[in-house]
Each structure stands twice: as structure tokens, then as C-alpha cells.
Protein backbone atom coordinates (compact mmCIF):
# COMPACT_ATOMS: atom_id res chain seq x y z
CA MET A 1 0.05 -0.01 -0.05
CA SER A 2 1.30 3.38 -1.07
CA PRO A 3 2.57 5.46 2.11
CA THR A 4 1.34 8.58 0.22
CA ILE A 5 -2.26 7.34 0.26
CA LEU A 6 -2.21 6.40 3.75
CA PHE A 7 -0.61 9.68 4.75
CA SER A 8 -3.56 11.38 2.82
CA VAL A 9 -6.13 9.29 4.70
CA VAL A 10 -4.48 10.34 8.06
CA LEU A 11 -4.61 13.97 7.07
CA LEU A 12 -8.19 13.81 5.89
CA TYR A 13 -9.17 12.22 9.16
CA PHE A 14 -7.45 14.83 11.18
CA ILE A 15 -9.26 17.69 8.96
CA VAL A 16 -12.72 16.02 10.23
CA LEU A 17 -11.54 16.04 13.76
CA LEU A 18 -10.57 19.65 13.51
CA PHE A 19 -14.10 20.51 12.13
CA VAL A 20 -15.64 18.70 15.07
CA ALA A 21 -13.41 20.53 17.59
CA TRP A 22 -14.41 23.84 15.98
CA ARG A 23 -18.18 23.09 16.16
CA THR A 24 -17.91 22.11 19.85
CA SER A 25 -15.33 24.52 21.25
CA ARG A 26 -16.94 27.95 20.58
CA ASN A 27 -17.55 30.11 23.59
CA SER A 28 -15.65 27.44 25.72
CA THR A 29 -14.67 28.26 29.33
CA ASN A 30 -12.59 26.41 31.93
CA GLU A 31 -15.73 24.67 33.13
CA THR A 32 -16.17 23.47 29.45
CA PHE A 33 -12.73 22.28 29.33
CA PHE A 34 -12.92 20.40 32.71
CA ILE A 35 -16.52 18.76 32.72
CA GLY A 36 -18.24 19.89 29.56
CA ASN A 37 -20.61 22.12 31.40
CA LYS A 38 -22.17 18.96 33.09
CA ASN A 39 -24.27 18.94 29.81
CA SER A 40 -23.02 15.89 28.11
CA ASN A 41 -25.42 13.25 26.56
CA TRP A 42 -24.91 9.87 28.45
CA MET A 43 -25.15 7.75 25.20
CA LEU A 44 -22.41 9.78 23.45
CA VAL A 45 -20.42 9.49 26.54
CA ALA A 46 -21.05 5.66 26.94
CA PHE A 47 -20.22 5.10 23.14
CA GLY A 48 -17.23 7.29 23.03
CA MET A 49 -15.76 5.69 26.22
CA ILE A 50 -15.53 2.42 24.43
CA GLY A 51 -12.75 4.03 22.35
CA THR A 52 -10.99 5.18 25.50
CA SER A 53 -11.20 1.98 27.36
CA LEU A 54 -9.89 0.04 24.23
CA SER A 55 -7.26 2.12 22.78
CA GLY A 56 -4.62 1.27 20.49
CA VAL A 57 -3.24 -1.46 22.66
CA THR A 58 -6.62 -3.28 22.68
CA PHE A 59 -6.63 -2.99 18.89
CA VAL A 60 -3.26 -4.54 18.29
CA SER A 61 -2.10 -6.34 21.64
CA VAL A 62 -5.39 -8.39 22.31
CA PRO A 63 -5.49 -10.03 19.02
CA GLY A 64 -1.67 -10.51 18.96
CA ALA A 65 -1.87 -12.21 22.40
CA VAL A 66 -4.15 -14.95 21.23
CA ALA A 67 -1.36 -17.44 19.99
CA LYS A 68 0.25 -17.45 23.31
CA GLU A 69 -2.76 -16.94 25.88
CA SER A 70 -5.82 -18.02 23.70
CA PHE A 71 -8.95 -16.26 24.68
CA ALA A 72 -7.84 -15.90 28.46
CA TYR A 73 -8.31 -12.04 28.21
CA PHE A 74 -11.96 -12.52 28.25
CA GLN A 75 -11.66 -13.59 31.75
CA ILE A 76 -10.34 -10.19 32.79
CA THR A 77 -13.28 -8.81 30.75
CA LEU A 78 -15.76 -10.86 32.85
CA GLY A 79 -14.09 -9.03 35.83
CA TYR A 80 -14.59 -5.59 34.06
CA LEU A 81 -18.15 -6.22 34.21
CA ILE A 82 -18.15 -6.67 38.00
CA GLY A 83 -15.90 -3.56 38.41
CA TYR A 84 -18.38 -1.35 36.30
CA ILE A 85 -21.34 -2.30 38.43
CA ILE A 86 -19.41 -1.48 41.62
CA ILE A 87 -18.32 2.06 40.12
CA ALA A 88 -21.93 2.70 38.98
CA PHE A 89 -23.53 2.06 42.25
CA VAL A 90 -20.83 2.78 44.96
CA LEU A 91 -18.45 5.50 43.57
CA LEU A 92 -20.53 7.51 41.07
CA PRO A 93 -23.22 8.48 43.87
CA ILE A 94 -20.28 9.68 46.02
CA TYR A 95 -18.95 11.74 43.11
CA TYR A 96 -22.36 13.34 42.24
CA ARG A 97 -23.45 13.90 45.83
CA LEU A 98 -20.22 16.03 46.40
CA ASN A 99 -20.57 17.72 43.04
CA LEU A 100 -17.09 17.04 42.19
CA THR A 101 -14.95 18.50 39.35
CA SER A 102 -11.89 16.46 40.20
CA ILE A 103 -12.85 12.99 41.95
CA TYR A 104 -9.69 13.35 44.09
CA ASN A 105 -11.45 16.02 46.31
CA TYR A 106 -13.22 13.42 47.82
CA LEU A 107 -9.93 12.41 49.54
CA SER A 108 -9.46 15.89 50.68
CA GLY A 109 -12.89 15.90 52.43
CA ARG A 110 -12.53 12.49 53.92
CA LEU A 111 -8.81 11.97 54.72
CA GLY A 112 -6.96 15.13 54.54
CA PHE A 113 -5.43 17.87 52.04
CA ILE A 114 -2.08 15.67 51.61
CA SER A 115 -4.09 12.71 51.12
CA TYR A 116 -5.85 14.49 48.45
CA LYS A 117 -2.63 15.75 46.88
CA THR A 118 -1.11 12.22 47.10
CA GLY A 119 -4.06 10.48 45.19
CA ALA A 120 -3.92 13.24 42.61
CA SER A 121 -0.30 12.76 42.13
CA PHE A 122 -0.62 8.92 41.87
CA PHE A 123 -3.15 9.52 38.91
CA ILE A 124 -0.99 11.81 37.24
CA LEU A 125 1.94 9.33 37.33
CA SER A 126 -0.31 6.43 36.38
CA ARG A 127 -2.00 8.08 33.58
CA THR A 128 1.20 9.38 32.01
CA LEU A 129 2.88 6.14 32.11
CA GLY A 130 -0.27 4.27 30.64
CA ALA A 131 -1.17 6.70 28.11
CA THR A 132 2.15 7.22 26.73
CA ALA A 133 2.67 3.51 26.46
CA ARG A 134 -0.60 3.31 24.37
CA LEU A 135 0.62 6.20 22.26
CA TYR A 136 3.91 4.82 21.48
CA LEU A 137 2.34 1.61 20.43
CA VAL A 138 0.25 3.26 17.66
CA VAL A 139 2.76 5.89 16.66
CA ASN A 140 5.27 3.20 16.07
CA ILE A 141 2.95 1.38 13.61
CA LEU A 142 2.20 4.68 11.78
CA GLN A 143 6.04 5.36 11.59
CA GLU A 144 6.87 1.91 10.15
CA ALA A 145 3.87 1.82 7.88
CA ILE A 146 3.87 5.44 6.29
CA LEU A 147 6.37 8.02 7.77
CA LYS A 148 9.60 5.94 7.64
CA SER A 149 9.54 5.79 3.89
CA PHE A 150 9.49 9.56 3.71
CA GLY A 151 12.63 9.63 5.93
CA VAL A 152 10.86 11.17 8.74
CA PRO A 153 12.39 10.59 12.12
CA PHE A 154 10.32 8.64 14.89
CA TRP A 155 10.41 11.77 17.24
CA VAL A 156 9.04 13.95 14.57
CA THR A 157 6.15 11.61 13.92
CA THR A 158 5.45 11.68 17.61
CA LEU A 159 5.67 15.55 17.99
CA VAL A 160 3.34 15.90 14.89
CA ILE A 161 0.65 13.65 16.27
CA LEU A 162 0.84 15.45 19.66
CA ILE A 163 0.41 18.76 17.96
CA MET A 164 -2.67 17.51 16.06
CA ILE A 165 -4.16 16.37 19.56
CA LEU A 166 -3.40 19.83 21.17
CA VAL A 167 -4.96 21.60 18.18
CA TYR A 168 -8.35 20.07 18.63
CA THR A 169 -8.36 19.72 22.29
CA TYR A 170 -6.81 23.03 23.35
CA GLU A 171 -10.18 25.03 23.70
CA GLY A 172 -12.97 22.59 24.08
CA GLY A 173 -11.54 20.06 26.49
CA VAL A 174 -14.12 17.52 27.35
CA LYS A 175 -16.96 18.87 25.54
CA THR A 176 -15.07 18.34 22.39
CA ILE A 177 -13.63 14.93 23.42
CA VAL A 178 -17.12 13.37 23.86
CA TRP A 179 -17.94 14.06 20.35
CA THR A 180 -14.45 13.39 18.79
CA ASP A 181 -14.49 10.13 20.84
CA THR A 182 -17.85 9.01 19.44
CA LEU A 183 -16.54 9.50 15.77
CA GLN A 184 -13.29 7.58 16.61
CA THR A 185 -15.06 4.81 18.21
CA THR A 186 -17.43 4.34 15.27
CA CYS A 187 -14.41 4.27 12.87
CA MET A 188 -12.56 1.78 15.09
CA LEU A 189 -15.59 -0.65 15.54
CA ALA A 190 -16.27 -0.26 11.84
CA GLY A 191 -12.58 -1.39 10.95
CA LEU A 192 -12.78 -4.22 13.38
CA ILE A 193 -16.02 -5.62 11.77
CA ILE A 194 -14.76 -5.20 8.24
CA CYS A 195 -11.34 -6.87 8.93
CA VAL A 196 -13.24 -9.92 10.54
CA ILE A 197 -15.56 -10.21 7.53
CA TYR A 198 -12.61 -10.07 5.04
CA ILE A 199 -10.48 -12.55 6.67
CA LEU A 200 -13.61 -14.96 6.88
CA ASN A 201 -14.36 -14.66 3.28
CA ASN A 202 -10.68 -14.67 2.31
CA LEU A 203 -10.09 -18.01 4.25
CA ASN A 204 -13.51 -19.27 2.75
CA ILE A 205 -14.88 -20.48 5.97
CA SER A 206 -18.03 -19.79 8.05
CA PHE A 207 -18.07 -18.43 11.54
CA SER A 208 -18.70 -21.91 13.13
CA GLU A 209 -15.84 -23.51 10.99
CA SER A 210 -13.52 -20.85 12.11
CA LEU A 211 -14.17 -21.40 15.68
CA GLN A 212 -13.47 -25.15 15.07
CA ALA A 213 -10.39 -24.20 13.45
CA MET A 214 -9.21 -22.01 16.33
CA ASN A 215 -10.42 -24.83 18.76
CA GLU A 216 -8.03 -27.45 16.97
CA LYS A 217 -4.98 -24.87 17.14
CA GLY A 218 -5.79 -24.14 20.96
CA TYR A 219 -6.59 -20.30 20.23
CA SER A 220 -10.16 -20.34 21.40
CA ARG A 221 -9.74 -21.61 25.17
CA ILE A 222 -11.24 -18.97 27.63
CA PHE A 223 -10.95 -20.60 31.03
CA PHE A 224 -7.61 -21.83 32.76
CA THR A 225 -8.15 -23.73 35.93
CA ASP A 226 -4.68 -24.11 37.19
CA PRO A 227 -4.38 -22.29 40.43
CA ASP A 228 -0.62 -21.75 40.14
CA SER A 229 -0.97 -20.22 36.56
CA LYS A 230 -0.99 -16.37 35.92
CA LEU A 231 -4.12 -17.09 33.75
CA PHE A 232 -6.17 -18.89 36.51
CA PHE A 233 -9.82 -17.78 35.97
CA VAL A 234 -10.38 -16.56 39.52
CA LYS A 235 -7.24 -14.49 39.66
CA GLN A 236 -8.07 -12.97 36.07
CA ILE A 237 -11.85 -12.14 36.96
CA VAL A 238 -10.79 -10.46 40.43
CA ALA A 239 -7.97 -8.79 38.82
CA GLY A 240 -10.15 -7.59 36.01
CA ALA A 241 -12.83 -6.14 38.52
CA PHE A 242 -9.99 -4.17 40.50
CA ILE A 243 -8.43 -3.09 37.31
CA THR A 244 -11.65 -1.39 36.32
CA ILE A 245 -12.44 0.03 39.72
CA THR A 246 -9.13 1.66 39.81
CA MET A 247 -8.26 2.45 35.99
CA THR A 248 -11.85 3.72 35.54
CA GLY A 249 -13.47 4.57 38.75
CA MET A 250 -10.54 6.08 40.47
CA ASP A 251 -9.18 7.72 37.24
CA GLN A 252 -9.78 11.38 36.61
CA GLU A 253 -9.73 10.82 32.68
CA MET A 254 -12.55 8.11 32.84
CA MET A 255 -14.56 9.81 35.33
CA GLN A 256 -14.28 13.32 33.91
CA LYS A 257 -16.45 12.17 31.14
CA ASN A 258 -18.91 10.42 33.42
CA ILE A 259 -19.40 13.34 35.65
CA SER A 260 -19.94 15.56 32.70
CA VAL A 261 -23.17 13.92 32.20
CA LYS A 262 -26.15 15.95 33.80
CA THR A 263 -27.82 13.38 36.24
CA LEU A 264 -26.32 10.38 38.48
CA LYS A 265 -29.01 8.03 36.82
CA ASP A 266 -27.84 8.85 33.36
CA SER A 267 -24.37 8.54 34.34
CA GLN A 268 -25.01 5.01 35.79
CA LYS A 269 -26.77 4.05 32.51
CA ASN A 270 -23.68 5.03 30.63
CA MET A 271 -21.38 3.00 33.03
CA ILE A 272 -23.78 -0.37 32.55
CA THR A 273 -24.14 0.29 29.12
CA LEU A 274 -20.43 0.51 28.35
CA SER A 275 -19.57 -2.53 30.44
CA VAL A 276 -22.05 -4.86 28.21
CA ILE A 277 -20.83 -3.31 24.95
CA LEU A 278 -17.12 -4.05 25.95
CA LEU A 279 -17.84 -7.67 26.58
CA VAL A 280 -18.81 -8.04 23.05
CA VAL A 281 -16.24 -5.82 21.57
CA ILE A 282 -13.41 -7.54 23.23
CA LEU A 283 -14.68 -10.93 22.39
CA LEU A 284 -14.67 -9.87 18.90
CA PHE A 285 -11.24 -8.55 19.07
CA LEU A 286 -10.28 -12.02 20.42
CA PHE A 287 -11.93 -13.85 17.69
CA LEU A 288 -10.12 -11.42 15.32
CA GLY A 289 -6.87 -12.50 16.78
CA GLY A 290 -7.72 -16.22 16.16
CA LEU A 291 -8.58 -15.35 12.44
CA LEU A 292 -5.31 -13.55 12.04
CA TYR A 293 -3.21 -16.56 13.04
CA LEU A 294 -5.20 -18.91 10.89
CA PHE A 295 -4.71 -16.34 8.11
CA ALA A 296 -1.03 -16.29 8.93
CA ALA A 297 -0.65 -19.97 8.81
CA GLN A 298 -2.14 -20.20 5.53
CA ASN A 299 -0.16 -17.31 4.00
CA ASN A 300 3.15 -17.99 5.48
CA VAL A 301 3.28 -14.93 7.65
CA THR A 302 5.72 -15.21 10.53
CA ALA A 303 4.97 -12.18 12.49
CA ILE A 304 3.45 -12.60 16.00
CA GLY A 305 2.36 -10.48 18.92
CA ASP A 306 1.79 -6.77 18.48
CA LYS A 307 2.98 -7.03 14.75
CA ILE A 308 0.87 -9.69 13.27
CA PHE A 309 -2.18 -7.43 12.79
CA PRO A 310 -0.32 -4.59 11.24
CA VAL A 311 1.68 -6.93 9.03
CA VAL A 312 -1.40 -8.83 7.76
CA ALA A 313 -3.31 -5.79 7.29
CA LEU A 314 -0.72 -3.63 5.45
CA GLN A 315 1.19 -6.19 3.56
CA HIS A 316 -1.19 -9.25 2.95
CA MET A 317 -4.73 -7.55 2.34
CA PRO A 318 -6.07 -5.36 -0.53
CA PRO A 319 -5.55 -1.60 -0.37
CA PHE A 320 -8.95 -0.63 0.72
CA ILE A 321 -8.59 -2.69 3.90
CA SER A 322 -5.23 -1.44 4.53
CA ILE A 323 -6.82 2.19 4.54
CA ILE A 324 -9.57 0.93 6.86
CA PHE A 325 -7.00 -0.57 9.23
CA ILE A 326 -5.07 2.76 9.34
CA ILE A 327 -8.34 4.73 9.90
CA ALA A 328 -9.33 2.29 12.57
CA LEU A 329 -6.04 2.35 14.25
CA ILE A 330 -5.69 6.30 14.47
CA SER A 331 -9.26 6.12 15.71
CA ALA A 332 -7.84 3.83 18.55
CA LEU A 333 -5.00 6.13 19.02
CA PHE A 334 -6.74 9.34 19.56
CA PRO A 335 -9.35 8.61 22.31
CA SER A 336 -6.77 7.42 24.67
CA ALA A 337 -4.19 10.17 24.05
CA ASP A 338 -6.45 13.20 23.78
CA GLY A 339 -8.64 12.30 26.89
CA ALA A 340 -5.38 11.60 28.91
CA ILE A 341 -3.72 14.98 28.10
CA THR A 342 -7.02 16.61 28.79
CA ALA A 343 -7.52 14.69 32.16
CA LEU A 344 -3.95 15.46 33.31
CA THR A 345 -4.26 18.96 32.44
CA SER A 346 -7.42 19.26 34.59
CA SER A 347 -6.00 17.14 37.37
CA PHE A 348 -2.80 19.12 37.50
CA CYS A 349 -4.74 22.59 37.43
CA ILE A 350 -7.36 21.64 39.94
CA ASP A 351 -5.58 19.24 42.46
CA ILE A 352 -2.02 20.42 42.50
CA ILE A 353 -2.03 24.15 41.55
CA GLY A 354 -5.45 24.62 42.93
CA ILE A 355 -6.82 26.89 40.20
CA GLN A 356 -10.31 26.93 41.36
CA ARG A 357 -9.07 28.17 44.83
CA ARG A 358 -6.94 30.86 43.34
CA ILE A 359 -9.19 34.14 43.88
CA ASP A 360 -5.99 36.03 42.88
CA LEU A 361 -6.43 34.97 39.30
CA THR A 362 -8.92 36.12 36.75
CA ASP A 363 -10.84 34.01 34.48
CA ILE A 364 -8.47 34.95 31.52
CA LYS A 365 -5.29 34.27 33.53
CA LYS A 366 -6.81 30.95 34.84
CA LYS A 367 -7.26 29.97 31.11
CA LYS A 368 -3.81 30.85 29.97
CA LEU A 369 -2.37 28.94 32.94
CA ARG A 370 -4.45 25.83 31.95
CA GLN A 371 -3.36 26.15 28.43
CA ARG A 372 0.34 26.37 29.34
CA VAL A 373 -0.01 23.35 31.55
CA HIS A 374 -1.79 21.53 28.61
CA LEU A 375 1.37 22.18 26.52
CA VAL A 376 3.78 21.12 29.22
CA PHE A 377 2.05 17.58 29.32
CA ALA A 378 2.31 17.29 25.58
CA GLY A 379 6.18 17.73 26.07
CA ILE A 380 6.04 15.15 28.86
CA PHE A 381 4.28 12.67 26.47
CA LEU A 382 6.88 13.19 23.97
CA LEU A 383 9.57 12.36 26.30
CA PHE A 384 7.86 9.16 27.61
CA VAL A 385 7.21 7.97 24.27
CA MET A 386 10.79 8.29 23.31
CA LEU A 387 11.54 6.31 26.19
CA TYR A 388 9.28 3.53 25.33
CA LYS A 389 10.86 3.48 21.90
CA LEU A 390 14.21 2.79 23.64
CA ILE A 391 12.70 0.04 25.60
CA ASN A 392 11.02 -1.46 22.60
CA GLU A 393 8.92 -4.02 24.38
CA PRO A 394 7.28 -6.52 22.16
CA SER A 395 3.87 -6.81 23.79
CA MET A 396 2.55 -3.33 25.34
CA ILE A 397 -0.42 -4.58 26.99
CA GLY A 398 1.51 -6.69 29.51
CA VAL A 399 3.70 -3.45 30.12
CA ILE A 400 0.56 -1.21 30.74
CA LEU A 401 -1.13 -3.64 33.19
CA LYS A 402 2.03 -4.29 35.21
CA VAL A 403 2.60 -0.44 35.34
CA ALA A 404 -1.06 -0.08 36.59
CA ALA A 405 -0.64 -2.77 39.21
CA TYR A 406 2.12 -0.46 40.82
CA THR A 407 0.67 3.09 40.33
CA TYR A 408 -3.00 2.47 40.78
CA GLY A 409 -2.71 0.43 44.01
CA PRO A 410 -2.16 3.22 46.31
CA LEU A 411 -5.47 4.89 44.75
CA LEU A 412 -7.25 1.63 45.36
CA GLY A 413 -6.18 1.73 48.96
CA LEU A 414 -6.87 5.26 49.68
CA PHE A 415 -10.53 5.15 48.28
CA THR A 416 -11.30 1.93 49.82
CA PHE A 417 -10.11 3.08 53.31
CA GLY A 418 -12.08 6.17 53.03
CA ILE A 419 -15.20 4.67 51.89
CA ILE A 420 -15.32 1.53 53.99
CA LEU A 421 -13.91 2.86 57.33
CA LYS A 422 -14.80 5.93 59.64
CA ARG A 423 -11.28 6.52 60.81
CA SER A 424 -9.11 9.58 60.38
CA VAL A 425 -5.45 9.27 59.30
CA LYS A 426 -2.36 11.29 60.14
CA ASP A 427 -2.35 13.00 56.98
CA LYS A 428 1.33 13.83 56.78
CA PHE A 429 2.20 10.18 56.81
CA VAL A 430 -0.07 9.21 53.88
CA PRO A 431 2.52 9.76 51.09
CA VAL A 432 5.03 7.52 52.90
CA VAL A 433 2.38 4.68 53.09
CA CYS A 434 1.46 5.21 49.34
CA ILE A 435 5.24 4.91 48.31
CA ALA A 436 6.08 2.07 50.66
CA ALA A 437 3.35 -0.09 49.32
CA PRO A 438 4.40 -0.24 45.59
CA LEU A 439 7.97 -0.80 46.83
CA ALA A 440 6.99 -3.81 48.82
CA CYS A 441 5.05 -5.12 45.91
CA PHE A 442 8.21 -4.66 43.64
CA PHE A 443 10.10 -7.15 45.91
CA ILE A 444 7.32 -9.36 46.34
CA ASP A 445 7.10 -9.67 42.47
CA LYS A 446 10.73 -9.95 42.12
CA TYR A 447 11.17 -12.76 44.62
CA GLN A 448 7.92 -14.44 44.27
CA GLN A 449 9.39 -17.90 43.51
CA ALA A 450 11.37 -17.86 46.69
CA LEU A 451 8.27 -16.65 48.62
CA PHE A 452 5.47 -18.76 47.15
CA GLY A 453 7.17 -21.54 45.24
CA ASN A 454 5.17 -22.53 42.03
CA TYR A 455 2.54 -20.08 42.64
CA GLN A 456 2.85 -17.36 40.16
CA ILE A 457 1.68 -13.54 40.86
CA GLY A 458 -0.17 -12.10 37.92
CA LEU A 459 -2.62 -9.18 37.83
CA GLU A 460 -3.63 -9.73 41.61
CA LEU A 461 -0.49 -7.65 42.27
CA LEU A 462 -2.80 -4.67 42.13
CA VAL A 463 -4.94 -5.91 44.73
CA ILE A 464 -1.94 -6.88 47.00
CA ASN A 465 -0.65 -3.35 46.47
CA GLY A 466 -4.09 -1.95 47.41
CA LEU A 467 -4.19 -4.02 50.33
CA LEU A 468 -0.79 -3.10 51.68
CA THR A 469 -1.60 0.71 51.27
CA PHE A 470 -4.99 -0.04 53.13
CA MET A 471 -3.17 -1.77 56.08
CA GLY A 472 -0.53 0.94 56.28
CA LEU A 473 -3.34 3.87 56.47
CA LEU A 474 -5.21 1.72 59.03
CA ILE A 475 -1.70 1.68 61.20
CA ILE A 476 -1.58 5.52 60.91
CA SER A 477 -5.14 6.02 61.69
CA LYS A 478 -7.50 6.43 64.80
CA LYS A 479 -11.18 6.57 65.48
CA GLN A 480 -12.75 9.80 64.67
């Protein structure tokens, strides 16, 4: 497929995004940027959040992991469903009752100002590491497929994409993202479905025949019953629930969109709708992964992991499928990157700088300050993407989930302690507890064989991290 044609497609797609941004960002204010004036349509938010929840990592890594882990990822998705229910009926009522712009304000009222700053800081660290890993994966594919042939360096590709994101989120923030995410999710899901249909037709097999072929290859196994395995279904389901609770319910980026919906009831409908749709979509991604490996075996394609989908789509399919793949890929890229930069800007401005508490600043000065922070985070994204390029990990989904286990654990402990117990903490010691817990988890993970023998710690490291944080907070607490 001609890189020039693919580049033209990317450019046209960006022009459409700019038009949407222009339409939605007129007369925008800081309130528009942070929570969309609390006037977002819940159906649009639910649909658009599919793209944010999945990202380019799901689009490339989940199908790529099928050869090694079969359909085991669906176990985690079942846990997601449990997590979304808890978010809808435990966390969202708290956020709406307190009328929060930043969800970490809850920690301020419940545990103290330093706890509040600590929670926000861990979110900023978590989302920066996770979002830049997702961004790197897709930028790397675009670099190899399009811009490398023009002699464009990787860092320039990354910079241009970040500038594109800045251009259409700079003014409108959440209000713009709700609409652009809807467009991007539509393109991503359409690309997924078209690729599935094409491969089925190319292999000349029916849906049932493809499942039978996958079963014979060992690709379609969902449940793993060995308790010592990292893929043990109980571990995966429990971990999936806690991953969702932390990476969605305790994450400013995801909750920023939810609390932009006018009423709690609509926000809850958004969350439950999202959880059901995700089950179907991720199962379809896994099915695509099985098809890709069947296609690869028939066409002597040797690529595996994160590389198999791009290689098959760009080198072994007709040009129109390659174009659809690129559109779907960039549609998976933008929702995870644009929302992350916007949420990080919001959290830093509200939680760290305290922009809403600054009575010495006029609205114009607050807006200029917010825009400068927005630019700084774009620069930070560029640096971290370059770092991931140096690391060059072959499967990014494993990296993202491992990072989440370390960085979201303290948030899990902080929110759980605040919600379940009616005890006060010695606020000044909270950062110490929240740093000590991930460090302890690092050593537990590193020496797990010596500690637990054949038992392998997988994604439950997040739960262990949260539990250690909870216990540390209990030690430094007293009855109110």
C-alpha cells in the first residue's frame, strides 16, 4: 500500500476532527474544558468511552496475544463487568453527591489535604505512564507503515501527532472529546468488523468453521483452571474487577467524562451500557486474533504478538482494507491520548495548582495557565514515548497492566479506606504509606518464586498493592 495514500487518509481524518473541535469549542470556558458544563449526553459518553477504554493497545495487542494466551483475556473482561457495576452504584453516587470536578477532592474531605494531593499525584503518574505506552504503540506502527518511507524520524512523527491532538483539544477539552471520541469509536469498530468479515471470506470459512479451526489450534480456550498459573480464571476475574475500579472509577480521565453527564441516573446508565458493549467488543477482538493466526498460517506470515495485525493488514490485504486498518488504528490512538492529556491538565490545574481556589487569578489568567499546563503535558508525553521506543517491548499490554498494578494500587487503598472505614489518618504520613506499598510489591514480585514456590503472581499484584496501602493507612489511623 502506498505510504502517500495512507498519509493522505490520516490528514483527511485529522481535518474532520478539527471541524468537530471547531463546532464544539465555541464560547468555551474552563468549566467546558474540565467537565463539559455537565451537559454531555450519556449515550454519546458511553459510546465514546468504548474507544477510550480499548485504545490502540487493545486494537493491536489483544488479537496478537491469542497465539500465546488463547482467549484468556476474556476472563479479565468478565471482571470488568463486576467492576463497572461497583463504579456505577458505589463510586458515582459519591462523586455526584459531592458535586466534584476532580474526583480526588473526595480524598481531601475524607482523609485530608495531603492525602488528596497524594491521590492526584498517583493518578498523574499512572495516567502519564499508561497513556504514553498506548501512544507509543500506535505511533510506532504509523512510523513503520507511512512516515519511515519519507525519511521522517520517529520523534518528529510523535511530535506532529501530539500537535494534532493539542490543536483539537486546546479550547474545548471534555466537551470536544465527548464528540470526537464518538466519531473515533465508530471508525474503530467499523474497521474491526470489516477486517473480521474480510478474513472469513478470504479463508472461505464460516463463523462456526473458524471457531472449530481455532479450537484445534488451541486459540479459543477461555477459562484456565490451574491455580498456580497467572491465567487462573479466579485471579483474572478478580484482577479485572479491580483494574476497572481503579483504572476507570478512580481515574480522573474516565470519570471526568462520566461526571460531565447531567444526572447520576444517566451516568449510571452510561456505565452499565459501556460494560455490556465492552464484553461483546473484546470478544470480537479475540475472535479477530484467532482469525489472524489462521490467516498467517495459510499465507506463511511469521509475525506474532503486536506485529501480526499491522503486518497482515498492510502487507497481505487489498489496499482498501489497509486504509480501513489505518483509519481504525488512528481512531484507537486519539481517544486514549486526547482524553489523557485533557484529564492530566485538569487534575494538575485543579488538584496540584489549585486553580479553582486561586481568587487572585482572573478567568482569563486561569485559562492561560491551564493552556500552558496543557502544552507542558504534551511535552512530557513526547519524552515518555521516546523512552518506550528505547525499551522496545514486543507486547505493550503486559507493560501497561504491570505499570497499573504498581501505580493504581495506592489509589485503590486510599479510596477503599475512605469509603469503608470511619477513621481519620495522620495526613502527613499518607505519602510514605503510598510510596512504601508499591516498593514492597516490587520485592514481592521479584522474589515471588522464593516466597510462594510454584504459585505465580499475575494481575492480582494490584490487589496486593491496594491491600498493603489499606493496612498502612490503618496503622496510621485513629477513631474519629
